[in-house]
Short mmCIF file of C-alpha atoms in Angstrom, two decimals:
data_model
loop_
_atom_site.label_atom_id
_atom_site.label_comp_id
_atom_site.label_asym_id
_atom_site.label_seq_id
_atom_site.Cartn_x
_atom_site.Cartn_y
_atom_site.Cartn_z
CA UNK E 108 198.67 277.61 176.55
CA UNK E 109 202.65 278.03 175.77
CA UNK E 110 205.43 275.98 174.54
CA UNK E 111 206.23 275.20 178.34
CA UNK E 112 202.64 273.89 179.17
CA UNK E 113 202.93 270.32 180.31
CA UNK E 114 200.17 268.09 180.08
CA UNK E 115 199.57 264.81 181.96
CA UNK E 116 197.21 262.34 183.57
CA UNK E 117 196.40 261.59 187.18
CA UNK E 118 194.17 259.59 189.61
CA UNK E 119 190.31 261.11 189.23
CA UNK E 120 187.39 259.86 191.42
CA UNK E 121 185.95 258.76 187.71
CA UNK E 122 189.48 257.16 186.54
CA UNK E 123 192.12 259.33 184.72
CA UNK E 124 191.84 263.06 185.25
CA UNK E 125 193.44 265.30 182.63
CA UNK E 126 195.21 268.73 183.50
CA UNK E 127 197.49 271.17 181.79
CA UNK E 128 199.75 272.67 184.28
CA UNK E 129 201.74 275.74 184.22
CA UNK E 130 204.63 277.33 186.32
CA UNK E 131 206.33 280.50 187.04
CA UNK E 132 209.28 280.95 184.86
CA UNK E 133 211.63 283.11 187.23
CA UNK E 134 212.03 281.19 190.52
CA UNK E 135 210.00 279.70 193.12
CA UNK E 136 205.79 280.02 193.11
CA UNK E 137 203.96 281.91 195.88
CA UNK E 138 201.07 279.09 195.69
CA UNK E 139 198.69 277.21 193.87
CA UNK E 140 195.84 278.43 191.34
CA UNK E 141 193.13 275.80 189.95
CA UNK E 142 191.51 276.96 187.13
CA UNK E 143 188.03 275.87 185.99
CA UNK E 144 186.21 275.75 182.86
CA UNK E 145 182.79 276.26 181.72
CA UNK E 146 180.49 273.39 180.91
CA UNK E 147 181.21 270.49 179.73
CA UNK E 148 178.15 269.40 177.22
CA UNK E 149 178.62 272.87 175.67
CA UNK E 150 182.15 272.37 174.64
CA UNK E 151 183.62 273.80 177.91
CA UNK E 152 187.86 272.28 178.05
CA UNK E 153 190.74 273.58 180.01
CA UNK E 154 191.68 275.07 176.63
CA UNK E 155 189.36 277.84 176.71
CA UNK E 156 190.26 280.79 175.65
CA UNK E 157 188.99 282.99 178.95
CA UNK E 158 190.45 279.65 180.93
CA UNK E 159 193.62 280.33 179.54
CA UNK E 160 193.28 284.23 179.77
CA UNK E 161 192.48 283.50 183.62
CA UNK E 162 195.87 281.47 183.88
CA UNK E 163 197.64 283.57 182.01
CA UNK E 164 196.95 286.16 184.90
CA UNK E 165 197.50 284.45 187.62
CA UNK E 166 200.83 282.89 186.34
CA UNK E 167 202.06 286.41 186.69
CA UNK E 168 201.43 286.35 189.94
CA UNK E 169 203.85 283.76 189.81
CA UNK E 170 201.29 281.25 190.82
CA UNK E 171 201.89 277.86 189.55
CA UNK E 172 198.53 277.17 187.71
CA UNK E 173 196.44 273.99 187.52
CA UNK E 174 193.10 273.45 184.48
CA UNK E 175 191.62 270.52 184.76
CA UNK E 176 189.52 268.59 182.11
CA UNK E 177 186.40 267.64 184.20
CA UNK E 178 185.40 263.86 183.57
CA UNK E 179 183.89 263.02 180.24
CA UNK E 180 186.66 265.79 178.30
CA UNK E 181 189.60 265.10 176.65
CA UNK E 182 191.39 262.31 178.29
CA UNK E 183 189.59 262.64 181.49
CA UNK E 184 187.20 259.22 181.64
CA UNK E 185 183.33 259.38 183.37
CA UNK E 186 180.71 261.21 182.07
CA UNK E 187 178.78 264.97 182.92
CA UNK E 188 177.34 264.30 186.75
CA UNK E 189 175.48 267.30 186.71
CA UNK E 190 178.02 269.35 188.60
CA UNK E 191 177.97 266.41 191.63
CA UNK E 192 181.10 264.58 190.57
CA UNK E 193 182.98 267.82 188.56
CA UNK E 194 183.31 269.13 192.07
CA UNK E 195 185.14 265.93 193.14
CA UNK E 196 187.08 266.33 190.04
CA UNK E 197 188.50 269.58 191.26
CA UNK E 198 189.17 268.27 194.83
CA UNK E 199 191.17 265.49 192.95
CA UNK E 200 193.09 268.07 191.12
CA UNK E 201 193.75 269.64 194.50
CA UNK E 202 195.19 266.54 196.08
CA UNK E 203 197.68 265.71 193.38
CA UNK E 204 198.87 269.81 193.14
CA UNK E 205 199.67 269.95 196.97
CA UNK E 206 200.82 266.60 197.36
CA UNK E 207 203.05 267.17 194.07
CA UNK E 208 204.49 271.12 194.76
CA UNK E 209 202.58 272.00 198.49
CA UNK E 210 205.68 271.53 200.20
CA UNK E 211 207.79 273.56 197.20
CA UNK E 212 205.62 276.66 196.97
CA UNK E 213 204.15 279.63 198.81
CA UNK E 214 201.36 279.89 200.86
CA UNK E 215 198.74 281.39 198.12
CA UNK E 216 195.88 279.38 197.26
CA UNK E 217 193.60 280.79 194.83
CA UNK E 218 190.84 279.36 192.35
CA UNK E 219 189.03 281.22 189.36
CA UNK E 220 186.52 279.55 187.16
CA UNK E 221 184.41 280.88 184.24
CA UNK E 222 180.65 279.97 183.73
CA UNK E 223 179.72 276.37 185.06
CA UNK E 224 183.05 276.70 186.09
CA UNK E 225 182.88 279.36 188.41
CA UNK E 226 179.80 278.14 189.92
CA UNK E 227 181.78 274.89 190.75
CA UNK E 228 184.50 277.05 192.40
CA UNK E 229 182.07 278.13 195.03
CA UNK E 230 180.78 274.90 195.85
CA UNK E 231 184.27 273.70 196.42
CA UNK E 232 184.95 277.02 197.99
CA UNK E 233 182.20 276.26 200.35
CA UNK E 234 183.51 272.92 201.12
CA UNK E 235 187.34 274.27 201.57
CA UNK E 236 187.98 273.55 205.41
CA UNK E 237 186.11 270.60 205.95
CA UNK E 238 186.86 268.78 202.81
CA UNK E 239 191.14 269.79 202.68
CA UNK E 240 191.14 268.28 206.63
CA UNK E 241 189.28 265.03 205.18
CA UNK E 242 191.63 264.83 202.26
CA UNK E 243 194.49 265.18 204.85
CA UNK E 244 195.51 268.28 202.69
CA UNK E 245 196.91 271.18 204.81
CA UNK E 246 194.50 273.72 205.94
CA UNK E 247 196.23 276.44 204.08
CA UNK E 248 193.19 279.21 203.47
CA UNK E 249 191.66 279.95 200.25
CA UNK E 250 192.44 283.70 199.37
CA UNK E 251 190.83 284.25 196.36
CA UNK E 252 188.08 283.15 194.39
CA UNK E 253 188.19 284.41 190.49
CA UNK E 254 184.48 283.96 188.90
CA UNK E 255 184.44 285.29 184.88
CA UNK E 256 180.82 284.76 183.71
CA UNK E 257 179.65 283.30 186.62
CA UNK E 258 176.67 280.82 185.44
CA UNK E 259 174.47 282.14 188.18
CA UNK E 260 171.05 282.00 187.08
CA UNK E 261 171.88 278.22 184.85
CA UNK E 262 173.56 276.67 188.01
CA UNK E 263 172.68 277.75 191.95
CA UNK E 264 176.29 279.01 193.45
CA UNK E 265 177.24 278.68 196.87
CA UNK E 266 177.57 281.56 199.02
CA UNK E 267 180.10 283.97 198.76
CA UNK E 268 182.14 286.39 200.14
CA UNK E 269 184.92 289.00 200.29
CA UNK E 270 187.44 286.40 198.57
CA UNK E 271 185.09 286.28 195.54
CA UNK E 272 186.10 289.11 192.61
CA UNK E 273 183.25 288.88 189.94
CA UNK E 274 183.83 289.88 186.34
CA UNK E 275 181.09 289.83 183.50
CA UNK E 276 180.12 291.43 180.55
CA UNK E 277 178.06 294.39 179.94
CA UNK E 278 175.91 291.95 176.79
CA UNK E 279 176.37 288.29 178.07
CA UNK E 280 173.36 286.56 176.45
CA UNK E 281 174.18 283.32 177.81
CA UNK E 282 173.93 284.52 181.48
CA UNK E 283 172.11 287.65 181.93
CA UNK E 284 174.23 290.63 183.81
CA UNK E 285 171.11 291.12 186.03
CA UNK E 286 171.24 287.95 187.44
CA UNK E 287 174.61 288.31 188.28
CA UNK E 288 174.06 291.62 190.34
CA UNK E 289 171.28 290.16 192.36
CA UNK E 290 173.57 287.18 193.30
CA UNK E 291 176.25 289.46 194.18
CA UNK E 292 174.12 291.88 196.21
CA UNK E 293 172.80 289.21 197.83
CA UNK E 294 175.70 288.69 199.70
CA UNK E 295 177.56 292.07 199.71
CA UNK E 296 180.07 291.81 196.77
CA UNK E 297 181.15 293.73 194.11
CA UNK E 298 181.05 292.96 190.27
CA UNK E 299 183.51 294.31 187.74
CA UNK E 300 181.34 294.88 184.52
CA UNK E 301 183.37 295.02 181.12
CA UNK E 302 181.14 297.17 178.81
CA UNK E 303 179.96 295.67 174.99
CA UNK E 304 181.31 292.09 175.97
CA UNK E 305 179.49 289.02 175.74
CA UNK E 306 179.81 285.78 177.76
CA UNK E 307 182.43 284.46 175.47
CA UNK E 308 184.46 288.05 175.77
CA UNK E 309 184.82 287.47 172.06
CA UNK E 310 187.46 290.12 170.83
CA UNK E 311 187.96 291.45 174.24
CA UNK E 312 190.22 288.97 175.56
CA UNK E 313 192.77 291.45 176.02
CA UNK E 314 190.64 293.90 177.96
CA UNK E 315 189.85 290.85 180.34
CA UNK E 316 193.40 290.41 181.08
CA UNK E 317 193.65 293.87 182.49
CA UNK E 318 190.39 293.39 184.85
CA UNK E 319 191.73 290.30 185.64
CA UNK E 320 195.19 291.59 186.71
CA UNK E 321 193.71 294.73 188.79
CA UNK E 322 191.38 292.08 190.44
CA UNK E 323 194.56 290.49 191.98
CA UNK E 324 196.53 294.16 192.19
CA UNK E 325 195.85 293.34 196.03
CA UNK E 326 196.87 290.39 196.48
#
C-alpha cells in the first residue's frame, strides 16, 4: 500500500497466514482495523485496490490496520473452504494483532470488508463475544463494521446492526444494488449509494475515500 507497509507471515488454522500491516505515522493507534478482501477464486488479495482504499481510511483514523491473504492467496497455504475456514482465517489474524499491539493501542476495534469479504466480516461479527472469550482475547467491543460491495445476494450475511455502515454502487453488476437494500432493510440499516459506480468502483476510487471517511466522521 506505501513504502512503510510491512509484510509478514504468521500462524493460520491452514499453516502460514499472510498479512500486510499498516500503522499510524504520528504517535500511538486508537485500535485495531482488519481489513477483508473479496473472493478468493475471483482474484480477491489484500492488495485490492478498494481493500487498500478501505485501509487507507481507516489509517487516518489512526487505526493500525491489518489485510489478510485468506488461505490459498499469496503466501497464505490451504485452499478456498467455501467461506468456513476464511472466517477462521480472520479470527487468526485477530489473535496475532491483539496479542502483538492489544496492550500498545487504543480501545477501537473496527473491521471493513468488501464483497465476499464483507460478508465474512459479519459472520465473524456475529461470532465477536463468544469466539474473542474462547480465544482468550479481551472482550474489547466491536464498534464498527465497514461493508463496500457487500456480496449479499452471492453469499448469505449474518445479521446486522447499527455498527454496520454499507456502501455500494449505484451500477454494481456483480451484486445487484437491490439486493443490497432488501438486506439492509431487513434489519433497519442504512446504505450509502455512490451514483454511476460499479462493484469494482473503477475510476471512482477517490470518491469512495470520501464516503468512506464520512462513514467514520462519528467515530
Amino acid at each position: 500500500m506505501n513504502a512503510q507497509t510491512q509484510r509478514m507471515t504468521v500462524d493460520g488454522p491452514a499453516g502460514p497466514l499472510e498479512l500486510a500491516v499498516d500503522h499510524p505515522t504520528d504517535g500511538r493507534a486508537e485500535g485495531l482495523a482488519l481489513i477483508a478482501h473479496p473472493h478468493p477464486l475471483f482474484g480477491g488479495t489484500l492488495d485490492n485496490k478498494v481493500v487498500q482504499t478501505l485501509a487507507r481510511g481507516m489509517l487516518a483514523r489512526r487505526m493500525i490496520c491489518i489485510r489478510p491473504n485468506f488461505r490459498g492467496v499469496g503466501f497464505s497455504q490451504g485452499q478456498h473452504d467455501d467461506g468456513r475456514g476464511e472466517q477462521d482465517d480472520l479470527w487468526a489474524a485477530w489473535r496475532w494483532a491483539e496479542q502483538t499491539y492489544g496492550s500498545a493501542v487504543g480501545e477501537a476495534r473496527w473491521m471493513a470488508g468488501f464483497s465476499f469479504g464483507a460478508v465474512m466480516v459479519t459472520h465473524v461479527y456475529r461470532d465477536w463475544p463468544a469466539k474473542r472469550q474462547a480465544a482468550g482475547l479481551c472482550a474489547k467491543p466491536c464498534q464498527v463494521n465497514l461493508l463496500v460491495g457487500l456480496a449479499a445476494e452471492r453469499f448469505a450475511p449474518s445479521p446486522i446492526d447499527e455498527t454496520a455502515r454499507l456502501i455500494h454502487g449505484e451500477l454494481d453488476d456483480v451484486v445487484s444494488l437491490s439486493s443490497v437494500l432488501r438486506f439492509a432493510q431487513e434489519h433497519n440499516q442504512p446504505v450509502a449509494v455512490m451514483p454511476g459506480a460499479g462493484h469494482f468502483f473503477h475510476g471512482s476510487l477517490p470518491a469512495l475515500r470520501r464516503m468512506i471517511d464520512h462513514a467514520l466522521a462519528d467515530l
